[in-house]
């Protein structure tokens, strides 16, 4: 219905409202079970790289990518075709089609293509103030695109850009401050409040980060999607 509107300003305003109506998804209650390839690295106090292996265990904690993608797809009107959780369905799509790891663009963008969506832009190492976000990123939200972005590995969905800051849906929980996310050369640390594992609702919904934080933070990448 919005696409049929001729006035571009009204169309953009309505798409911005629609961005706020997308259901929030909690990655920590996902039901997918890990394979041998599912593992997570962290840097220990000894300076060495350590691994957590998820073989045979729920992998919700490392599914921020496909959980954010599920919200992106719903932004585009691509509904969950399964009876289970959308992100678990997307993981099954990835495995069934022998796509690359979900942590790579080949993985999450490949899954998007299977659901008839495609990446239209990827901005790497993006950093800026309100004017730069308004000029370079906001047009995608106003065009009805779904947008997700990487905090050096942790993936979240972008919901809005206003003069107060950016609003995001973080499928893992709520960071008290964007600057609480401390990237390292191996993986980031998440110093925030975590979602519960037993329900879909989460405290990571509609998290607002003000510009005095956003302008100091470099996003690993920002990607926008459209429906094919």
mmCIF file of C-alpha atoms in Angstrom:
data_model
loop_
_atom_site.group_PDB
_atom_site.id
_atom_site.type_symbol
_atom_site.label_atom_id
_atom_site.label_comp_id
_atom_site.label_asym_id
_atom_site.label_seq_id
_atom_site.Cartn_x
_atom_site.Cartn_y
_atom_site.Cartn_z
ATOM 1 C CA UNK A 1 0.000 0.000 0.000
ATOM 2 C CA UNK A 2 2.838 2.403 0.864
ATOM 3 C CA UNK A 3 4.623 1.727 -2.434
ATOM 4 C CA UNK A 4 1.553 2.902 -4.355
ATOM 5 C CA UNK A 5 1.716 6.387 -2.778
ATOM 6 C CA UNK A 6 3.016 9.008 -5.205
ATOM 7 C CA UNK A 7 4.210 11.625 -2.700
ATOM 8 C CA UNK A 8 7.772 10.561 -1.770
ATOM 9 C CA UNK A 9 7.791 12.426 1.544
ATOM 10 C CA UNK A 10 4.577 10.786 2.724
ATOM 11 C CA UNK A 11 5.857 7.448 1.467
ATOM 12 C CA UNK A 12 9.124 7.833 3.400
ATOM 13 C CA UNK A 13 7.320 8.947 6.563
ATOM 14 C CA UNK A 14 5.088 5.866 6.436
ATOM 15 C CA UNK A 15 8.018 3.526 5.829
ATOM 16 C CA UNK A 16 9.729 4.991 8.907
ATOM 17 C CA UNK A 17 6.609 4.264 10.960
ATOM 18 C CA UNK A 18 6.488 0.744 9.534
ATOM 19 C CA UNK A 19 10.098 0.140 10.663
ATOM 20 C CA UNK A 20 8.924 0.526 14.273
ATOM 21 C CA UNK A 21 6.148 -2.081 13.871
ATOM 22 C CA UNK A 22 8.395 -5.061 13.088
ATOM 23 C CA UNK A 23 8.150 -7.822 15.743
ATOM 24 C CA UNK A 24 11.199 -8.124 17.978
ATOM 25 C CA UNK A 25 13.049 -11.448 18.035
ATOM 26 C CA UNK A 26 15.162 -12.817 20.878
ATOM 27 C CA UNK A 27 18.094 -14.958 19.733
ATOM 28 C CA UNK A 28 18.691 -16.558 23.135
ATOM 29 C CA UNK A 29 15.557 -18.711 23.013
ATOM 30 C CA UNK A 30 16.357 -20.204 19.586
ATOM 31 C CA UNK A 31 16.011 -23.975 19.299
ATOM 32 C CA UNK A 32 18.695 -24.769 16.694
ATOM 33 C CA UNK A 33 21.230 -27.363 17.863
ATOM 34 C CA UNK A 34 24.916 -26.902 17.127
ATOM 35 C CA UNK A 35 27.019 -28.851 14.677
ATOM 36 C CA UNK A 36 30.733 -29.531 14.971
ATOM 37 C CA UNK A 37 31.392 -26.298 13.083
ATOM 38 C CA UNK A 38 29.497 -24.186 15.634
ATOM 39 C CA UNK A 39 31.956 -22.595 18.013
ATOM 40 C CA UNK A 40 32.721 -19.175 19.461
ATOM 41 C CA UNK A 41 36.104 -17.645 20.213
ATOM 42 C CA UNK A 42 37.155 -15.265 22.950
ATOM 43 C CA UNK A 43 40.412 -13.810 24.139
ATOM 44 C CA UNK A 44 41.393 -14.968 27.625
ATOM 45 C CA UNK A 45 43.252 -13.075 30.292
ATOM 46 C CA UNK A 46 46.327 -15.036 29.283
ATOM 47 C CA UNK A 47 46.184 -13.350 25.875
ATOM 48 C CA UNK A 48 45.401 -16.604 24.091
ATOM 49 C CA UNK A 49 42.397 -17.489 21.946
ATOM 50 C CA UNK A 50 39.921 -19.875 23.572
ATOM 51 C CA UNK A 51 36.941 -21.650 22.029
ATOM 52 C CA UNK A 52 33.456 -22.571 23.234
ATOM 53 C CA UNK A 53 32.133 -25.552 21.250
ATOM 54 C CA UNK A 54 28.352 -25.877 20.752
ATOM 55 C CA UNK A 55 28.141 -29.384 19.260
ATOM 56 C CA UNK A 56 24.812 -30.897 20.354
ATOM 57 C CA UNK A 57 23.842 -27.766 22.317
ATOM 58 C CA UNK A 58 21.437 -24.873 21.587
ATOM 59 C CA UNK A 59 23.244 -22.185 19.564
ATOM 60 C CA UNK A 60 20.965 -19.208 20.155
ATOM 61 C CA UNK A 61 23.793 -17.245 21.742
ATOM 62 C CA UNK A 62 25.683 -17.248 18.436
ATOM 63 C CA UNK A 63 22.710 -16.616 16.117
ATOM 64 C CA UNK A 64 22.514 -12.816 16.229
ATOM 65 C CA UNK A 65 23.114 -12.760 12.467
ATOM 66 C CA UNK A 66 20.111 -14.846 11.371
ATOM 67 C CA UNK A 67 17.916 -13.462 14.160
ATOM 68 C CA UNK A 68 18.567 -9.917 12.942
ATOM 69 C CA UNK A 69 18.044 -11.130 9.385
ATOM 70 C CA UNK A 70 14.640 -12.520 10.382
ATOM 71 C CA UNK A 71 13.600 -9.028 11.515
ATOM 72 C CA UNK A 72 15.009 -7.565 8.287
ATOM 73 C CA UNK A 73 12.988 -10.024 6.186
ATOM 74 C CA UNK A 74 9.812 -9.188 8.085
ATOM 75 C CA UNK A 75 10.504 -5.518 7.391
ATOM 76 C CA UNK A 76 10.313 -6.454 3.701
ATOM 77 C CA UNK A 77 7.049 -8.334 4.197
ATOM 78 C CA UNK A 78 8.658 -11.782 3.891
ATOM 79 C CA UNK A 79 6.884 -13.728 6.608
ATOM 80 C CA UNK A 80 8.038 -16.819 8.453
ATOM 81 C CA UNK A 81 6.880 -19.803 6.345
ATOM 82 C CA UNK A 82 7.335 -22.305 9.192
ATOM 83 C CA UNK A 83 5.544 -23.131 12.446
ATOM 84 C CA UNK A 84 8.733 -22.651 14.459
ATOM 85 C CA UNK A 85 10.881 -19.624 15.136
ATOM 86 C CA UNK A 86 11.884 -17.713 12.027
ATOM 87 C CA UNK A 87 15.605 -17.692 12.782
ATOM 88 C CA UNK A 88 15.639 -21.463 13.301
ATOM 89 C CA UNK A 89 13.953 -21.851 9.924
ATOM 90 C CA UNK A 90 16.667 -19.624 8.385
ATOM 91 C CA UNK A 91 19.400 -21.778 9.921
ATOM 92 C CA UNK A 92 17.760 -24.850 8.387
ATOM 93 C CA UNK A 93 17.740 -23.072 5.019
ATOM 94 C CA UNK A 94 21.461 -22.360 5.385
ATOM 95 C CA UNK A 95 22.268 -25.982 6.206
ATOM 96 C CA UNK A 96 19.967 -27.462 3.579
ATOM 97 C CA UNK A 97 21.571 -25.357 0.842
ATOM 98 C CA UNK A 98 25.149 -25.915 2.106
ATOM 99 C CA UNK A 99 25.704 -22.168 2.420
ATOM 100 C CA UNK A 100 28.800 -20.648 4.079
ATOM 101 C CA UNK A 101 28.875 -20.033 7.874
ATOM 102 C CA UNK A 102 26.145 -17.722 9.165
ATOM 103 C CA UNK A 103 28.883 -15.409 10.486
ATOM 104 C CA UNK A 104 29.938 -14.525 6.924
ATOM 105 C CA UNK A 105 28.230 -12.439 4.266
ATOM 106 C CA UNK A 106 28.061 -15.529 2.103
ATOM 107 C CA UNK A 107 26.008 -17.128 4.865
ATOM 108 C CA UNK A 108 23.509 -14.443 5.865
ATOM 109 C CA UNK A 109 23.220 -12.865 2.418
ATOM 110 C CA UNK A 110 22.936 -16.334 0.900
ATOM 111 C CA UNK A 111 20.049 -17.162 3.225
ATOM 112 C CA UNK A 112 18.391 -13.846 2.323
ATOM 113 C CA UNK A 113 18.575 -14.749 -1.371
ATOM 114 C CA UNK A 114 16.870 -18.070 -0.673
ATOM 115 C CA UNK A 115 14.001 -16.069 0.857
ATOM 116 C CA UNK A 116 13.781 -13.785 -2.211
ATOM 117 C CA UNK A 117 15.622 -10.825 -0.684
ATOM 118 C CA UNK A 118 18.961 -9.316 -1.642
ATOM 119 C CA UNK A 119 21.562 -6.992 -0.206
ATOM 120 C CA UNK A 120 21.505 -3.628 -2.005
ATOM 121 C CA UNK A 121 24.359 -1.924 -0.168
ATOM 122 C CA UNK A 122 27.062 -2.632 2.387
ATOM 123 C CA UNK A 123 28.982 0.208 4.022
ATOM 124 C CA UNK A 124 32.135 -0.961 5.780
ATOM 125 C CA UNK A 125 33.740 0.674 8.841
ATOM 126 C CA UNK A 126 31.027 3.312 9.030
ATOM 127 C CA UNK A 127 31.361 6.106 11.544
ATOM 128 C CA UNK A 128 29.597 9.448 11.611
ATOM 129 C CA UNK A 129 27.410 11.991 13.341
ATOM 130 C CA UNK A 130 23.711 12.682 12.803
ATOM 131 C CA UNK A 131 24.196 14.502 9.510
ATOM 132 C CA UNK A 132 26.197 11.618 8.012
ATOM 133 C CA UNK A 133 23.723 8.972 9.165
ATOM 134 C CA UNK A 134 20.839 11.083 7.906
ATOM 135 C CA UNK A 135 22.457 11.497 4.485
ATOM 136 C CA UNK A 136 23.919 8.019 3.995
ATOM 137 C CA UNK A 137 21.747 5.549 5.966
ATOM 138 C CA UNK A 138 18.315 7.102 6.624
ATOM 139 C CA UNK A 139 17.287 7.015 2.912
ATOM 140 C CA UNK A 140 17.319 3.207 3.079
ATOM 141 C CA UNK A 141 14.923 3.165 6.051
ATOM 142 C CA UNK A 142 12.672 5.662 4.251
ATOM 143 C CA UNK A 143 12.740 3.465 1.165
ATOM 144 C CA UNK A 144 11.384 0.509 3.141
ATOM 145 C CA UNK A 145 14.650 -1.436 3.146
ATOM 146 C CA UNK A 146 15.535 -3.701 6.055
ATOM 147 C CA UNK A 147 18.864 -2.728 7.638
ATOM 148 C CA UNK A 148 21.167 -4.666 9.951
ATOM 149 C CA UNK A 149 24.675 -3.846 11.118
ATOM 150 C CA UNK A 150 27.708 -5.303 12.821
ATOM 151 C CA UNK A 151 29.289 -4.192 16.084
ATOM 152 C CA UNK A 152 32.537 -5.858 15.052
ATOM 153 C CA UNK A 153 30.813 -9.228 14.875
ATOM 154 C CA UNK A 154 27.616 -8.869 16.930
ATOM 155 C CA UNK A 155 24.690 -8.177 14.580
ATOM 156 C CA UNK A 156 21.721 -5.938 15.389
ATOM 157 C CA UNK A 157 18.813 -4.469 13.414
ATOM 158 C CA UNK A 158 18.585 -0.724 12.767
ATOM 159 C CA UNK A 159 15.090 0.648 13.345
ATOM 160 C CA UNK A 160 15.301 4.443 13.212
ATOM 161 C CA UNK A 161 17.550 7.488 12.939
ATOM 162 C CA UNK A 162 16.429 10.710 14.630
ATOM 163 C CA UNK A 163 18.001 13.847 16.038
ATOM 164 C CA UNK A 164 18.149 12.036 19.408
ATOM 165 C CA UNK A 165 20.201 9.072 18.165
ATOM 166 C CA UNK A 166 19.664 5.660 16.583
ATOM 167 C CA UNK A 167 17.124 3.070 17.710
ATOM 168 C CA UNK A 168 18.069 -0.590 17.326
ATOM 169 C CA UNK A 169 16.672 -4.031 18.039
ATOM 170 C CA UNK A 170 19.458 -6.033 19.658
ATOM 171 C CA UNK A 171 18.489 -9.731 19.670
ATOM 172 C CA UNK A 172 20.926 -10.539 22.515
ATOM 173 C CA UNK A 173 19.859 -7.993 25.101
ATOM 174 C CA UNK A 174 20.476 -4.391 26.079
ATOM 175 C CA UNK A 175 23.798 -2.598 26.173
ATOM 176 C CA UNK A 176 23.713 0.170 28.812
ATOM 177 C CA UNK A 177 25.917 2.140 26.419
ATOM 178 C CA UNK A 178 27.045 1.463 22.869
ATOM 179 C CA UNK A 179 30.545 2.102 24.161
ATOM 180 C CA UNK A 180 30.128 -0.895 26.501
ATOM 181 C CA UNK A 181 30.706 -3.052 23.452
ATOM 182 C CA UNK A 182 34.480 -3.479 23.455
ATOM 183 C CA UNK A 183 35.802 -4.937 20.201
ATOM 184 C CA UNK A 184 39.072 -6.850 20.156
ATOM 185 C CA UNK A 185 41.090 -8.573 17.458
ATOM 186 C CA UNK A 186 39.280 -11.856 18.102
ATOM 187 C CA UNK A 187 35.750 -11.088 19.247
ATOM 188 C CA UNK A 188 33.808 -8.399 21.026
ATOM 189 C CA UNK A 189 32.723 -8.516 24.643
ATOM 190 C CA UNK A 190 29.084 -7.860 25.509
ATOM 191 C CA UNK A 191 28.911 -5.935 28.760
ATOM 192 C CA UNK A 192 25.141 -5.614 28.965
ATOM 193 C CA UNK A 193 21.905 -7.126 30.230
ATOM 194 C CA UNK A 194 21.028 -10.405 28.526
ATOM 195 C CA UNK A 195 17.629 -11.583 27.301
ATOM 196 C CA UNK A 196 16.036 -14.574 29.002
ATOM 197 C CA UNK A 197 16.139 -17.945 27.244
ATOM 198 C CA UNK A 198 12.513 -18.900 27.880
ATOM 199 C CA UNK A 199 10.516 -16.272 25.979
ATOM 200 C CA UNK A 200 10.510 -14.277 22.747
ATOM 201 C CA UNK A 201 10.165 -10.852 24.381
ATOM 202 C CA UNK A 202 13.450 -9.206 25.287
ATOM 203 C CA UNK A 203 14.991 -6.122 26.808
ATOM 204 C CA UNK A 204 16.994 -5.492 23.645
ATOM 205 C CA UNK A 205 13.950 -4.092 21.860
ATOM 206 C CA UNK A 206 13.903 -0.393 20.908
ATOM 207 C CA UNK A 207 17.284 0.420 22.437
ATOM 208 C CA UNK A 208 18.267 4.055 21.825
ATOM 209 C CA UNK A 209 21.906 5.128 21.546
ATOM 210 C CA UNK A 210 22.480 8.923 21.590
ATOM 211 C CA UNK A 211 24.783 10.664 19.140
ATOM 212 C CA UNK A 212 27.481 11.326 21.726
ATOM 213 C CA UNK A 213 27.979 7.527 21.713
ATOM 214 C CA UNK A 214 27.201 6.708 18.088
ATOM 215 C CA UNK A 215 29.583 9.299 16.654
ATOM 216 C CA UNK A 216 32.471 7.731 18.616
ATOM 217 C CA UNK A 217 31.774 4.166 17.484
ATOM 218 C CA UNK A 218 32.849 2.515 14.220
ATOM 219 C CA UNK A 219 30.363 -0.027 12.883
ATOM 220 C CA UNK A 220 32.099 -2.931 11.169
ATOM 221 C CA UNK A 221 29.466 -2.841 8.424
ATOM 222 C CA UNK A 222 25.921 -1.695 7.718
ATOM 223 C CA UNK A 223 23.857 -3.625 5.138
ATOM 224 C CA UNK A 224 20.476 -2.796 3.586
ATOM 225 C CA UNK A 225 18.174 -5.326 1.904
ATOM 226 C CA UNK A 226 15.321 -5.183 -0.548
ATOM 227 C CA UNK A 227 12.760 -7.712 -1.709
ATOM 228 C CA UNK A 228 13.525 -9.336 -5.063
#
